[in-house]
Amino acid sequence: MEMESNSLAPRKPVMDRLDSLTDKRIVYIQAPAGYGKTVAASLWLEGQRREKALVTLDPFDDEPSALCRRICMALSQLDPANEAIRRGAEFTADGQCRCAPLILENARADRAGILVIDDFHHLSDPAAHRLMEELYIGLPRAMRWVIISRTAPPPWMAAARERGELGQITAGHLRFDTEEIRSYFARNGVAISTPEAAKLARRTGGWAMGIGAALLTAEDTGREPLLRHLNQYIKTQIWDGLDADTRTFLLHCASQEELTPSLCRAMTGNPHSGELLEELTRDKALAERDAEGTYRLHPLFRDFLLEQLLREGPQEEIRQLTTAGRWHLSRGNYYRAAESFAGCGNRDGVVETFVGIVFHDRNQFDIERLGAVIGSTLDEKLAEANPFLYFMLAWAACVEGRPQDMLRYLDRYYEAWPQINARYPDKARHLSYLSLLDPRIPLRLAAGHVRSLGAEPQVVTGSVTHHLPLFHRSFRDFSELAVGDVETNVRQFTRASLPMLGEETEVYADCLLGGLYYERGELSRALERAQSAVRKAGETFTAGEISTEARFCALMLLAHVYRAMWRFSDAEQVSWRLRALPERDKSGLLAFNVDAWLHRCRIADGDDSAAEQWLARQQASPYELLHLSRAYGLYTTVRAYIALDRVDSAIILLNRICNQAREYSRSLDEIEAYILLADCYGRKGRVYREEAAKNLSRAIALAAPYEYTQIFFLYGALLEPLLHQLSAQPWEKDFPAAFGEKLIRQMESVARHVAPTGKRHRQTVSYTRQQQAVMRLLCEGKSYREIAGSLGIKFSTVRSHIELIYKKLEVANETEAVLKIRELGLLEDVG
């Protein structure tokens, strides 16, 4: 089993698994062709000190006499001096094998090597298996067996399993993970990134044969010849070995990525579909089953099946997709139904499916999946013939960051409303939803707009907030309600339009009012409303009566308020509750936003590793599509860029955010973007100081009508010098000078709120010389890495010092630390 291992991946997870089985008498390695069974066994056996003997079987060994000769030859390698075994295979005239008794009589108990039997699946003769069982029972127990096969262990090994003597390596253990793929490519002189390796792992299912083919492709070998080679391998090594019924079954459901027994019965007419799927999963490792009982074929094997399906002609694929579409539609699996009908060009089926999607009461849409289905199945021509589809097109354009398309589709929906209403009476909730979504319609007039088109406002179903975490800047920016008397404005809106959100109105009303108070810096009032929202979400409704996103908005507001009030232990407790929501309710976007919040907090606390982790996980680019439902995470991306000194990338992204925010009339997004732009230009040095001040002026001018102050305090230590620069020169004619002065006064008072203990702190807390140096550099705006470089110490040492400094100062992040150091006069000590 010798092979050159310098170009092989180290396969550490598989080696660790094999090492854990060294006490087993049989190590059974089972997987389909091309999974690298023999290679993995070879790599592992190289490190085993025992003597080894290899038997590689073929179809001609599937009878006792031939098998016995092969076993004798292998055992003689382990015990060359044993003449009886070396000459061992003797047969009588009637062909009865006497080999087994001879081996058992002459095998020496002290010979404790490893017997390796490859291609064990070639044995099917019951007599051959009886021989193997007899040898297993009779040979010395100190001998270890490594058996490599494409099929499951035979029945005679059940007793060994029960005695704990059998350990298995399956296809799941043999699949390459992302890091193994990167290592394998690197060993062969090809560098690929982690995202590229992860994509390849998904594409190949970790199949060694597929990864090897990808490596050759990366080395500029022709792709088409490789694919032909790969498909030929699958055909000869897998496909040709399947029985006719299984091949027919697979071909007749090849068009579907996800399979269930009932779907397969509908598509193939085979009453044994469940058993076949289980066999493909359990014995052949050609499919996987998830916790919900859905099966998925191996990606490369399914590619092979689709190629075979093409040879059947287009009518077979159309038949399959139509059947699957009908089956999914009958069970309310609208996304899959739409994909199937679109795949076979059945436009009537697509329309019928979207009737179900649009007019079916749903507690929650899968935003990203629905957007993908709309993009792949709907077009304007289909909507012209079926105007109710403009609702879906407008919604998709909104969440995908295409405001001009959104407004065009909204207008077409309004124009076609009489026709839509005539065909689908009493379905005005979609008109109600679009009226709330339309940034051109004042919030307090949304219900009136519905009535102006001859309909009565109805309760909106589906995702209300697009899973954005703060309700007051979710599907709409509610800043217009912050102008003047906030309580009165919100009360009027709640009475007129908010009931369209259904039974959760009271929760969202508290989230809305609390969010606006939070932005205005009225934190006590914000806390009262946030606590009320959380209480109502938890007490008024049971888990099944209120959407996860309503709970999410209430908890996220509470976390933000606690953090703004420097109640960090309370904020952390709420964060733990937030972490549990996406996992329990399987919501990807909630998980994304929780992750964004947690990374944002860590970045604010000066943890550069959080910035690196965030960007690596999101694979972020300043040029990517600005998906509105991920808007909250965009600011985490910007902060990550800034933390890692990628200021130009942050500026590019922020300018795009500003443009989009203006088109959507999202004032808070625009204000925050300008604040961050001011910070970015401030970091670029004196040459850009004027540009920094200009962007800060824009932010202040936008915030003034709403009296938003809290958003400036998030960046207090960074903005304070710029604010003083602005106040030192005459305010421009149209600039809200009074609000600017108010901001400066409040910024100066922040330190007093952070450090209420005053001089007592200086008298009772001391700092080491190195902690003083770290504080000085921290106040200069240096990052962890820059501090480590300046002081000649490790990054981890800097982190430890800063954690102790935060603890002594009783603060939780860099901004608060800098403010408190200045307020307490500690700069004298660290100068």
PDB file of C-alpha atoms in Angstrom, residues 115 142 187 218 259 261 278 303 322 418 589 623 698-699 750 756 823:
ATOM      1  CA  LEU A 115      -4.295  -7.824   7.787  1.00  0.00           C
ATOM      2  CA  ALA A 142      -4.018  -9.935  18.666  1.00  0.00           C
ATOM      3  CA  ARG A 187       0.807  20.699  -1.273  1.00  0.00           C
ATOM      4  CA  ALA A 218      -6.940  24.600 -11.390  1.00  0.00           C
ATOM      5  CA  LEU A 259     -36.277  14.525  -2.205  1.00  0.00           C
ATOM      6  CA  PRO A 261     -40.380   9.517  -0.082  1.00  0.00           C
ATOM      7  CA  GLU A 278     -32.606   5.086   2.758  1.00  0.00           C
ATOM      8  CA  ASP A 303     -24.686  16.270 -12.042  1.00  0.00           C
ATOM      9  CA  THR A 322     -44.469  19.604 -13.751  1.00  0.00           C
ATOM     10  CA  PRO A 418     -59.361  48.053  -9.298  1.00  0.00           C
ATOM     11  CA  LEU A 589     -31.513  36.973   8.905  1.00  0.00           C
ATOM     12  CA  TYR A 623     -19.007  47.088  -4.131  1.00  0.00           C
ATOM     13  CA  ARG A 698     -24.236  67.302   7.020  1.00  0.00           C
ATOM     14  CA  ALA A 699     -24.984  64.816   9.770  1.00  0.00           C
ATOM     15  CA  VAL A 750     -20.895  62.600  28.637  1.00  0.00           C
ATOM     16  CA  PRO A 756     -19.509  59.926  38.461  1.00  0.00           C
ATOM     17  CA  GLU A 823     -12.476  63.526  32.727  1.00  0.00           C
TER      18      GLU A 823
END
